[in-house]
mmCIF file of C-alpha atoms and ligand atoms in Angstrom:
data_model
loop_
_atom_site.group_PDB
_atom_site.id
_atom_site.type_symbol
_atom_site.label_atom_id
_atom_site.label_comp_id
_atom_site.label_asym_id
_atom_site.label_seq_id
_atom_site.Cartn_x
_atom_site.Cartn_y
_atom_site.Cartn_z
ATOM 1 C CA MET Q 1 0.000 0.000 0.000
ATOM 2 C CA ASN Q 2 0.977 3.590 -0.518
ATOM 3 C CA LEU Q 3 1.288 4.598 3.161
ATOM 4 C CA PRO Q 4 3.119 7.646 4.567
ATOM 5 C CA LYS Q 5 5.940 7.299 7.124
ATOM 6 C CA ILE Q 6 4.297 9.618 9.661
ATOM 7 C CA VAL Q 7 0.743 10.720 10.426
ATOM 8 C CA ARG Q 8 -0.124 13.718 12.566
ATOM 9 C CA ILE Q 9 -3.118 13.229 14.837
ATOM 10 C CA THR Q 10 -5.139 16.025 16.409
ATOM 11 C CA GLU Q 11 -6.905 14.752 19.515
ATOM 12 C CA VAL Q 12 -10.437 16.177 19.705
ATOM 13 C CA GLY Q 13 -11.730 14.228 22.723
ATOM 14 C CA PRO Q 14 -12.008 17.100 25.202
ATOM 15 C CA ARG Q 15 -14.152 19.013 22.654
ATOM 16 C CA ASP Q 16 -15.965 16.693 20.209
ATOM 17 C CA GLY Q 17 -15.861 13.841 22.711
ATOM 18 C CA LEU Q 18 -17.379 15.694 25.631
ATOM 19 C CA GLN Q 19 -19.762 18.108 23.900
ATOM 20 C CA ASN Q 20 -22.451 15.480 23.336
ATOM 21 C CA GLU Q 21 -22.199 13.433 26.542
ATOM 22 C CA SER Q 22 -25.327 13.281 28.679
ATOM 23 C CA GLN Q 23 -23.127 13.391 31.771
ATOM 24 C CA ASN Q 24 -20.828 16.366 32.098
ATOM 25 C CA LEU Q 25 -17.268 15.806 33.244
ATOM 26 C CA ALA Q 26 -16.101 18.018 36.126
ATOM 27 C CA THR Q 27 -13.696 20.784 35.079
ATOM 28 C CA ALA Q 28 -10.862 19.238 37.112
ATOM 29 C CA ASP Q 29 -11.410 15.922 35.317
ATOM 30 C CA LYS Q 30 -11.299 17.610 31.901
ATOM 31 C CA ILE Q 31 -7.998 19.192 32.878
ATOM 32 C CA ALA Q 32 -6.681 15.838 34.125
ATOM 33 C CA LEU Q 33 -7.771 14.207 30.839
ATOM 34 C CA ILE Q 34 -5.965 16.834 28.743
ATOM 35 C CA ARG Q 35 -2.823 16.343 30.835
ATOM 36 C CA GLN Q 36 -2.988 12.575 30.301
ATOM 37 C CA LEU Q 37 -3.393 13.079 26.554
ATOM 38 C CA ALA Q 38 -0.397 15.401 26.466
ATOM 39 C CA ALA Q 39 1.640 12.856 28.431
ATOM 40 C CA ALA Q 40 0.595 10.187 25.895
ATOM 41 C CA GLY Q 41 2.340 12.191 23.179
ATOM 42 C CA CYS Q 42 -0.521 14.263 21.693
ATOM 43 C CA LYS Q 43 1.002 17.373 20.154
ATOM 44 C CA GLU Q 44 -2.306 19.003 19.195
ATOM 45 C CA ILE Q 45 -5.381 18.778 21.395
ATOM 46 C CA GLU Q 46 -8.725 20.458 20.837
ATOM 47 C CA ILE Q 47 -9.347 21.222 24.481
ATOM 48 C CA THR Q 48 -12.777 22.909 24.383
ATOM 49 C CA SER Q 49 -14.971 25.279 22.392
ATOM 50 C CA PHE Q 50 -15.932 28.913 22.884
ATOM 51 C CA VAL Q 51 -19.543 28.610 21.785
ATOM 52 C CA HIS Q 52 -22.775 29.724 23.424
ATOM 53 C CA PRO Q 53 -23.110 27.828 26.713
ATOM 54 C CA LYS Q 54 -26.779 27.198 25.933
ATOM 55 C CA ALA Q 55 -25.762 25.438 22.695
ATOM 56 C CA ILE Q 56 -23.165 23.240 24.420
ATOM 57 C CA PRO Q 57 -23.617 23.371 28.211
ATOM 58 C CA ASN Q 58 -20.860 20.771 28.797
ATOM 59 C CA LEU Q 59 -18.177 23.185 27.571
ATOM 60 C CA ALA Q 60 -19.270 26.277 29.487
ATOM 61 C CA ASP Q 61 -16.029 26.052 31.498
ATOM 62 C CA ALA Q 62 -13.845 26.700 28.419
ATOM 63 C CA ALA Q 63 -11.834 29.571 29.923
ATOM 64 C CA GLU Q 64 -11.024 27.619 33.101
ATOM 65 C CA VAL Q 65 -9.896 24.600 31.090
ATOM 66 C CA ALA Q 66 -7.676 26.797 28.908
ATOM 67 C CA ALA Q 67 -6.130 28.585 31.898
ATOM 68 C CA ALA Q 68 -5.303 25.341 33.682
ATOM 69 C CA THR Q 69 -3.564 23.743 30.692
ATOM 70 C CA ALA Q 70 -1.441 26.675 29.525
ATOM 71 C CA ASP Q 71 1.806 25.083 30.720
ATOM 72 C CA LEU Q 72 1.484 21.991 28.515
ATOM 73 C CA PRO Q 73 3.939 21.587 25.613
ATOM 74 C CA VAL Q 74 1.098 21.091 23.122
ATOM 75 C CA THR Q 75 -0.861 23.266 20.722
ATOM 76 C CA ARG Q 76 -4.195 23.684 22.495
ATOM 77 C CA PHE Q 77 -6.887 24.308 19.892
ATOM 78 C CA ALA Q 78 -10.392 25.555 20.700
ATOM 79 C CA LEU Q 79 -13.405 25.393 18.406
ATOM 80 C CA ILE Q 80 -14.685 28.846 17.411
ATOM 81 C CA PRO Q 81 -18.065 29.515 15.716
ATOM 82 C CA ASN Q 82 -17.962 33.325 15.425
ATOM 83 C CA ALA Q 83 -16.160 36.569 16.272
ATOM 84 C CA MET Q 84 -17.237 36.525 19.907
ATOM 85 C CA GLY Q 85 -15.866 33.004 20.234
ATOM 86 C CA TYR Q 86 -12.529 34.234 18.866
ATOM 87 C CA GLN Q 87 -12.435 37.074 21.365
ATOM 88 C CA ARG Q 88 -13.158 34.753 24.282
ATOM 89 C CA ALA Q 89 -10.580 32.196 23.098
ATOM 90 C CA HIS Q 90 -7.919 34.835 22.587
ATOM 91 C CA GLU Q 91 -8.509 36.235 26.080
ATOM 92 C CA ALA Q 92 -8.243 32.704 27.435
ATOM 93 C CA CYS Q 93 -4.838 32.361 25.716
ATOM 94 C CA VAL Q 94 -5.396 29.244 23.642
ATOM 95 C CA ASP Q 95 -2.672 28.367 21.126
ATOM 96 C CA GLY Q 96 -4.852 27.597 18.127
ATOM 97 C CA ILE Q 97 -8.351 27.979 16.762
ATOM 98 C CA THR Q 98 -10.550 25.557 14.876
ATOM 99 C CA LEU Q 99 -13.044 27.672 12.960
ATOM 100 C CA VAL Q 100 -16.178 25.774 12.057
ATOM 101 C CA LEU Q 101 -18.870 25.827 9.432
ATOM 102 C CA SER Q 102 -20.967 23.283 7.551
ATOM 103 C CA ALA Q 103 -21.022 22.301 3.906
ATOM 104 C CA THR Q 104 -24.820 22.601 3.925
ATOM 105 C CA ASP Q 105 -26.951 25.608 4.798
ATOM 106 C CA THR Q 106 -29.539 23.595 6.738
ATOM 107 C CA HIS Q 107 -26.995 22.179 9.190
ATOM 108 C CA ASN Q 108 -25.143 25.481 9.396
ATOM 109 C CA ARG Q 109 -28.364 27.200 10.414
ATOM 110 C CA LYS Q 110 -29.238 24.544 12.986
ATOM 111 C CA ASN Q 111 -25.709 24.507 14.393
ATOM 112 C CA LEU Q 112 -24.620 28.133 14.055
ATOM 113 C CA ASN Q 113 -27.831 30.072 13.335
ATOM 114 C CA ARG Q 114 -26.613 31.531 10.041
ATOM 115 C CA SER Q 115 -26.082 30.614 6.393
ATOM 116 C CA CYS Q 116 -22.787 29.154 5.110
ATOM 117 C CA GLN Q 117 -22.022 32.430 3.372
ATOM 118 C CA GLU Q 118 -22.621 34.402 6.582
ATOM 119 C CA SER Q 119 -20.253 32.049 8.408
ATOM 120 C CA ILE Q 120 -17.574 32.456 5.733
ATOM 121 C CA ASN Q 121 -17.900 36.252 5.930
ATOM 122 C CA GLU Q 122 -17.536 36.187 9.712
ATOM 123 C CA LEU Q 123 -14.771 33.568 9.892
ATOM 124 C CA ALA Q 124 -12.440 34.831 7.146
ATOM 125 C CA PRO Q 125 -11.215 37.885 9.104
ATOM 126 C CA LEU Q 126 -10.669 35.632 12.134
ATOM 127 C CA ALA Q 127 -8.189 33.489 10.201
ATOM 128 C CA ALA Q 128 -6.269 36.674 9.395
ATOM 129 C CA ARG Q 129 -6.473 37.848 13.018
ATOM 130 C CA ALA Q 130 -5.175 34.511 14.229
ATOM 131 C CA LYS Q 131 -2.124 34.959 12.041
ATOM 132 C CA GLU Q 132 -1.482 38.429 13.492
ATOM 133 C CA ASP Q 133 -2.046 37.115 17.021
ATOM 134 C CA GLY Q 134 0.370 34.230 16.443
ATOM 135 C CA LEU Q 135 -2.258 31.512 16.793
ATOM 136 C CA ALA Q 136 -2.397 28.331 14.782
ATOM 137 C CA ALA Q 137 -5.578 28.190 12.697
ATOM 138 C CA ARG Q 138 -7.558 25.565 10.886
ATOM 139 C CA ILE Q 139 -11.071 25.484 9.532
ATOM 140 C CA SER Q 140 -13.234 22.393 9.869
ATOM 141 C CA ILE Q 141 -16.050 21.866 7.394
ATOM 142 C CA SER Q 142 -18.825 19.690 8.815
ATOM 143 C CA MET Q 143 -21.062 17.443 6.681
ATOM 144 C CA VAL Q 144 -18.607 17.269 3.778
ATOM 145 C CA PHE Q 145 -19.506 13.700 2.807
ATOM 146 C CA GLY Q 146 -23.194 13.782 3.746
ATOM 147 C CA CYS Q 147 -25.712 15.760 5.787
ATOM 148 C CA PRO Q 148 -28.686 14.440 7.789
ATOM 149 C CA PHE Q 149 -30.876 17.219 6.339
ATOM 150 C CA GLU Q 150 -29.656 17.704 2.761
ATOM 151 C CA GLY Q 151 -28.042 14.367 1.919
ATOM 152 C CA ASN Q 152 -24.833 14.246 -0.093
ATOM 153 C CA PRO Q 153 -23.691 17.837 -0.818
ATOM 154 C CA GLY Q 154 -21.793 16.650 -3.902
ATOM 155 C CA LEU Q 155 -18.135 17.114 -4.705
ATOM 156 C CA ASP Q 156 -18.758 20.217 -6.831
ATOM 157 C CA ARG Q 157 -20.187 22.095 -3.851
ATOM 158 C CA ILE Q 158 -17.215 21.063 -1.692
ATOM 159 C CA LEU Q 159 -14.754 22.144 -4.402
ATOM 160 C CA ARG Q 160 -16.455 25.556 -4.629
ATOM 161 C CA LEU Q 161 -16.390 25.915 -0.839
ATOM 162 C CA ILE Q 162 -12.699 25.032 -0.662
ATOM 163 C CA ASP Q 163 -11.990 27.418 -3.530
ATOM 164 C CA THR Q 164 -13.664 30.233 -1.565
ATOM 165 C CA MET Q 165 -11.749 29.328 1.551
ATOM 166 C CA ALA Q 166 -8.416 29.116 -0.203
ATOM 167 C CA TYR Q 167 -9.138 32.531 -1.750
ATOM 168 C CA LYS Q 168 -9.977 33.930 1.725
ATOM 169 C CA GLY Q 169 -6.630 32.727 3.035
ATOM 170 C CA PHE Q 170 -7.448 29.484 4.838
ATOM 171 C CA GLY Q 171 -4.497 27.121 4.454
ATOM 172 C CA ARG Q 172 -5.376 24.236 6.746
ATOM 173 C CA ILE Q 173 -8.759 22.756 5.960
ATOM 174 C CA GLY Q 174 -10.482 19.843 7.695
ATOM 175 C CA LEU Q 175 -12.993 17.708 5.844
ATOM 176 C CA CYS Q 176 -15.352 16.347 8.482
ATOM 177 C CA ASP Q 177 -17.655 13.377 8.116
ATOM 178 C CA THR Q 178 -19.787 14.521 11.032
ATOM 179 C CA ILE Q 179 -22.427 11.796 10.666
ATOM 180 C CA GLY Q 180 -20.034 8.991 9.709
ATOM 181 C CA ILE Q 181 -21.646 8.300 6.370
ATOM 182 C CA ALA Q 182 -18.635 8.525 4.026
ATOM 183 C CA ASN Q 183 -17.314 5.408 2.326
ATOM 184 C CA PRO Q 184 -13.704 4.633 1.363
ATOM 185 C CA GLN Q 185 -14.221 5.008 -2.380
ATOM 186 C CA GLN Q 186 -15.811 8.448 -1.888
ATOM 187 C CA VAL Q 187 -13.038 9.530 0.486
ATOM 188 C CA PHE Q 188 -10.346 8.371 -1.935
ATOM 189 C CA ASP Q 189 -11.979 9.967 -4.984
ATOM 190 C CA TRP Q 190 -12.877 13.266 -3.315
ATOM 191 C CA THR Q 191 -9.610 13.827 -1.460
ATOM 192 C CA SER Q 192 -7.588 12.850 -4.557
ATOM 193 C CA ARG Q 193 -9.523 15.365 -6.652
ATOM 194 C CA ILE Q 194 -9.309 18.133 -4.020
ATOM 195 C CA GLN Q 195 -5.545 17.672 -3.763
ATOM 196 C CA ARG Q 196 -5.197 17.786 -7.545
ATOM 197 C CA GLU Q 197 -7.191 21.038 -7.731
ATOM 198 C CA PHE Q 198 -5.609 22.726 -4.676
ATOM 199 C CA SER Q 199 -2.025 21.607 -4.401
ATOM 200 C CA GLY Q 200 -0.897 23.995 -1.635
ATOM 201 C CA LEU Q 201 -3.521 23.165 0.984
ATOM 202 C CA ASP Q 202 -2.903 21.355 4.233
ATOM 203 C CA LEU Q 203 -5.857 18.958 4.257
ATOM 204 C CA GLU Q 204 -7.016 16.907 7.213
ATOM 205 C CA LEU Q 205 -9.767 14.346 7.730
ATOM 206 C CA HIS Q 206 -12.193 13.894 10.626
ATOM 207 C CA PHE Q 207 -14.230 10.701 10.659
ATOM 208 C CA HIS Q 208 -17.086 9.496 12.809
ATOM 209 C CA ASN Q 209 -17.796 5.813 13.101
ATOM 210 C CA THR Q 210 -21.607 5.827 12.829
ATOM 211 C CA TYR Q 211 -21.715 3.215 10.075
ATOM 212 C CA GLY Q 212 -18.544 1.433 11.245
ATOM 213 C CA ARG Q 213 -16.450 2.835 8.401
ATOM 214 C CA GLY Q 214 -14.190 5.230 10.276
ATOM 215 C CA LEU Q 215 -10.902 3.325 10.006
ATOM 216 C CA ALA Q 216 -11.658 2.144 6.476
ATOM 217 C CA ASN Q 217 -12.092 5.796 5.560
ATOM 218 C CA VAL Q 218 -8.780 6.644 7.237
ATOM 219 C CA MET Q 219 -7.067 4.029 5.054
ATOM 220 C CA ALA Q 220 -8.679 5.528 1.951
ATOM 221 C CA GLY Q 221 -7.476 8.992 2.989
ATOM 222 C CA LEU Q 222 -3.942 7.672 3.561
ATOM 223 C CA GLU Q 223 -3.946 5.974 0.186
ATOM 224 C CA ALA Q 224 -4.903 9.332 -1.360
ATOM 225 C CA GLY Q 225 -1.971 11.023 0.395
ATOM 226 C CA ILE Q 226 -3.626 12.665 3.436
ATOM 227 C CA THR Q 227 -1.399 12.636 6.522
ATOM 228 C CA ARG Q 228 -3.424 14.563 9.112
ATOM 229 C CA PHE Q 229 -6.382 13.085 10.985
ATOM 230 C CA ASP Q 230 -8.565 14.002 13.952
ATOM 231 C CA SER Q 231 -9.524 11.314 16.439
ATOM 232 C CA CYS Q 232 -11.064 11.063 19.854
ATOM 233 C CA VAL Q 233 -9.890 9.201 22.941
ATOM 234 C CA GLY Q 234 -12.241 6.297 23.706
ATOM 235 C CA GLY Q 235 -14.206 6.882 20.501
ATOM 236 C CA LEU Q 236 -16.526 9.395 22.164
ATOM 237 C CA GLY Q 237 -17.963 12.227 20.117
ATOM 238 C CA GLY Q 238 -20.924 13.529 18.217
ATOM 239 C CA CYS Q 239 -22.724 16.706 17.278
ATOM 240 C CA PRO Q 240 -25.914 17.501 19.197
ATOM 241 C CA PHE Q 241 -27.214 19.306 16.095
ATOM 242 C CA ALA Q 242 -26.732 16.261 13.821
ATOM 243 C CA PRO Q 243 -29.295 13.582 14.656
ATOM 244 C CA GLY Q 244 -27.988 10.021 14.782
ATOM 245 C CA ALA Q 245 -24.293 10.883 14.657
ATOM 246 C CA THR Q 246 -22.148 8.731 16.931
ATOM 247 C CA GLY Q 247 -18.541 8.717 18.071
ATOM 248 C CA ASN Q 248 -15.338 9.679 16.314
ATOM 249 C CA VAL Q 249 -12.688 7.229 15.251
ATOM 250 C CA ALA Q 250 -11.053 6.266 18.562
ATOM 251 C CA THR Q 251 -7.512 7.550 19.005
ATOM 252 C CA GLU Q 252 -6.273 4.238 20.407
ATOM 253 C CA ASP Q 253 -7.784 2.331 17.456
ATOM 254 C CA LEU Q 254 -6.212 4.764 14.998
ATOM 255 C CA VAL Q 255 -2.795 4.674 16.666
ATOM 256 C CA SER Q 256 -2.834 0.902 16.851
ATOM 257 C CA LEU Q 257 -3.862 0.572 13.196
ATOM 258 C CA LEU Q 258 -1.211 3.002 12.005
ATOM 259 C CA GLU Q 259 1.692 1.824 14.163
ATOM 260 C CA GLU Q 260 1.052 -1.830 13.299
ATOM 261 C CA SER Q 261 0.945 -0.853 9.626
ATOM 262 C CA GLY Q 262 4.375 0.772 10.011
ATOM 263 C CA VAL Q 263 3.169 4.385 10.145
ATOM 264 C CA LYS Q 264 4.599 6.454 12.999
ATOM 265 C CA THR Q 265 2.251 8.564 15.150
ATOM 266 C CA ASP Q 266 4.508 9.349 18.153
ATOM 267 C CA LEU Q 267 1.567 8.508 20.418
ATOM 268 C CA ASP Q 268 1.772 5.820 23.062
ATOM 269 C CA VAL Q 269 -1.247 3.563 22.699
ATOM 270 C CA ASN Q 270 -1.107 2.282 26.289
ATOM 271 C CA SER Q 271 -1.158 5.825 27.672
ATOM 272 C CA ILE Q 272 -4.133 6.675 25.447
ATOM 273 C CA LEU Q 273 -5.849 3.538 26.761
ATOM 274 C CA ALA Q 274 -5.184 4.713 30.310
ATOM 275 C CA ALA Q 275 -6.861 8.027 29.450
ATOM 276 C CA SER Q 276 -9.812 6.061 28.056
ATOM 277 C CA ASP Q 277 -9.988 4.070 31.302
ATOM 278 C CA PHE Q 278 -10.081 7.335 33.198
ATOM 279 C CA LEU Q 279 -12.934 8.600 30.997
ATOM 280 C CA ALA Q 280 -14.871 5.341 31.219
ATOM 281 C CA GLY Q 281 -14.638 5.492 35.008
ATOM 282 C CA LYS Q 282 -15.675 9.126 35.258
ATOM 283 C CA LEU Q 283 -18.536 8.812 32.760
ATOM 284 C CA ASP Q 284 -19.423 5.354 34.069
ATOM 285 C CA LYS Q 285 -19.895 3.917 30.599
ATOM 286 C CA ARG Q 286 -18.533 1.370 28.182
ATOM 287 C CA LEU Q 287 -16.555 3.072 25.415
ATOM 288 C CA ASN Q 288 -16.885 2.449 21.677
ATOM 289 C CA SER Q 289 -13.174 1.960 21.095
ATOM 290 C CA ASN Q 290 -12.361 -1.549 19.849
ATOM 291 C CA ILE Q 291 -8.920 -1.751 21.441
ATOM 292 C CA TRP Q 292 -10.289 -0.497 24.748
ATOM 293 C CA GLN Q 293 -12.920 -3.249 24.693
ATOM 294 C CA VAL Q 294 -10.264 -5.884 23.962
ATOM 295 C CA HIS Q 295 -8.217 -4.631 26.916
ATOM 296 C CA GLN Q 296 -11.259 -4.685 29.189
ATOM 297 C CA ALA Q 297 -11.953 -8.295 28.208
ATOM 298 C CA GLN Q 298 -8.305 -9.284 28.732
ATOM 299 C CA ARG Q 299 -8.246 -7.666 32.157
ATOM 300 C CA ALA Q 300 -11.472 -9.371 33.139
ATOM 301 C CA LEU Q 301 -9.954 -12.737 32.104
ATOM 302 C CA ALA Q 302 -6.756 -12.058 34.014
ATOM 303 C CA THR Q 303 -8.639 -11.280 37.218
ATOM 304 C CA ALA Q 304 -11.202 -14.095 36.845
HETATM 305 N N1 LIG X 401 -19.817 32.468 23.137
HETATM 306 C C1 LIG X 401 -20.696 32.861 24.108
HETATM 307 N N2 LIG X 401 -21.781 33.620 23.877
HETATM 308 C C2 LIG X 401 -21.995 34.021 22.607
HETATM 309 C C3 LIG X 401 -21.126 33.655 21.561
HETATM 310 C C4 LIG X 401 -20.001 32.842 21.856
HETATM 311 N N3 LIG X 401 -19.148 32.433 20.922
HETATM 312 N N4 LIG X 401 -21.602 34.180 20.415
HETATM 313 C C5 LIG X 401 -22.711 34.865 20.726
HETATM 314 N N5 LIG X 401 -22.947 34.780 22.053
HETATM 315 C C6 LIG X 401 -24.060 35.399 22.807
HETATM 316 C C7 LIG X 401 -24.220 36.884 22.510
HETATM 317 O O1 LIG X 401 -23.435 37.627 23.397
HETATM 318 C C8 LIG X 401 -25.681 37.069 22.771
HETATM 319 O O2 LIG X 401 -25.871 37.150 24.176
HETATM 320 P P1 LIG X 401 -27.086 37.992 24.807
HETATM 321 O O3 LIG X 401 -28.328 37.297 24.312
HETATM 322 O O4 LIG X 401 -26.843 37.841 26.268
HETATM 323 O O5 LIG X 401 -26.920 39.365 24.249
HETATM 324 C C9 LIG X 401 -26.315 35.773 22.305
HETATM 325 O O6 LIG X 401 -25.263 34.804 22.319
HETATM 326 C C10 LIG X 401 -26.907 35.827 20.924
HETATM 327 O O7 LIG X 401 -25.929 36.307 20.021
HETATM 328 P P2 LIG X 401 -25.961 35.937 18.466
HETATM 329 O O8 LIG X 401 -24.800 36.514 17.805
HETATM 330 O O9 LIG X 401 -27.350 36.296 17.955
HETATM 331 O O10 LIG X 401 -25.753 34.367 18.494
HETATM 332 P P3 LIG X 401 -26.728 33.246 17.981
HETATM 333 O O11 LIG X 401 -27.883 33.108 18.897
HETATM 334 O O12 LIG X 401 -26.988 33.488 16.543
HETATM 335 O O13 LIG X 401 -25.837 31.939 18.192
HETATM 336 C C11 LIG X 401 -23.744 30.809 18.012
HETATM 337 C C12 LIG X 401 -24.753 31.726 17.354
HETATM 338 C C13 LIG X 401 -22.715 30.472 16.964
HETATM 339 C C14 LIG X 401 -23.095 31.504 19.192
HETATM 340 C C15 LIG X 401 -24.463 29.530 18.544
HETATM 341 O O14 LIG X 401 -25.284 28.997 17.541
HETATM 342 C C16 LIG X 401 -23.462 28.469 18.970
HETATM 343 O O15 LIG X 401 -22.794 28.620 19.995
HETATM 344 N N6 LIG X 401 -23.315 27.342 18.209
HETATM 345 C C17 LIG X 401 -22.304 26.362 18.472
HETATM 346 C C18 LIG X 401 -22.845 24.986 18.268
HETATM 347 C C19 LIG X 401 -21.766 23.937 18.473
HETATM 348 O O16 LIG X 401 -20.837 24.089 19.214
HETATM 349 N N7 LIG X 401 -21.941 22.777 17.785
HETATM 350 C C20 LIG X 401 -21.046 21.664 17.887
HETATM 351 C C21 LIG X 401 -19.696 21.879 17.310
HETATM 352 S S1 LIG X 401 -19.666 21.977 15.566
HETATM 353 ZN ZN1 LIG X 402 -16.899 15.510 14.884
#
């Protein structure tokens, strides 16, 4: 297979993973989780989001989480939906911003209360401000491969959106399969085409596992030459404004797949598993991660 030597993983557990949980994690536990992820080798962690606390009550403690993790040797990203979110994140001294919008107007309105075009108009100056303020910046496009309200947006729409973004100065663009509906052939074809059309972009992929295709889609992305992926400790995750969406590709499953295929990640799978154990204990639930479930079963056998 045509695999890269190294893949860079952005851990999104403290944001995507926690935003949709019925049980909120205490602020101190979020901070402990982020510290464990940093110790496991994560270089980029999306630690929270600066959105309206009514939209995502679980992440209302964003500023506290940012303040308590400032010493970590990682790039701490926060998800930003609008100018006020940028202001709050900047005041909280995060290291990077993940700007967000959807590929479809219906989801953008449900999620962000505005059209795609309105989001682009509001977010473009923030990418420029981030540069001036010395912050890392990426933009994540939700619903790229399918939307629960509008179906498949089609590659042409995505190409036009990326063209607009590239023109507005966005260099690092995330293609997010928010409802986990992409398939490997689509991922390979679309990412190959996007890379052919926009050679200078830093593309990344964000997969959910709703239909059990997350890792297969990662392989398709790798085969097409993508080397940046988001994943979530324990396989938590989901968007409260996207009905039916379930967890992200689990970080431990991704690391295990890549390392055993000879692709370096610089993440320690056992330390990620320990962070998943911590989460499972705090949330009192069984996690979706395959490797975590194998470890649970092995431990149960060993203590039987
Ligand atoms: N953080 C906190 N409060 C915010 C805010 C932000 N980023 N942006 C706006 N607000 C506040 C305003 O101050 C205003 O407060 P007031 O009513 O006390 O005056 C109120 O929200 C309404 O402002 P408005 O600009 O009209 O926002 P909105 O109601 O159109 O909401 C968003 C827009 C983007 C803030 C909201 O839809 C949101 O937070 N969405 C995020 C959803 C999400 O995180 N989804 C999952 C990740 S993709
Ligand atoms: Zn997601």
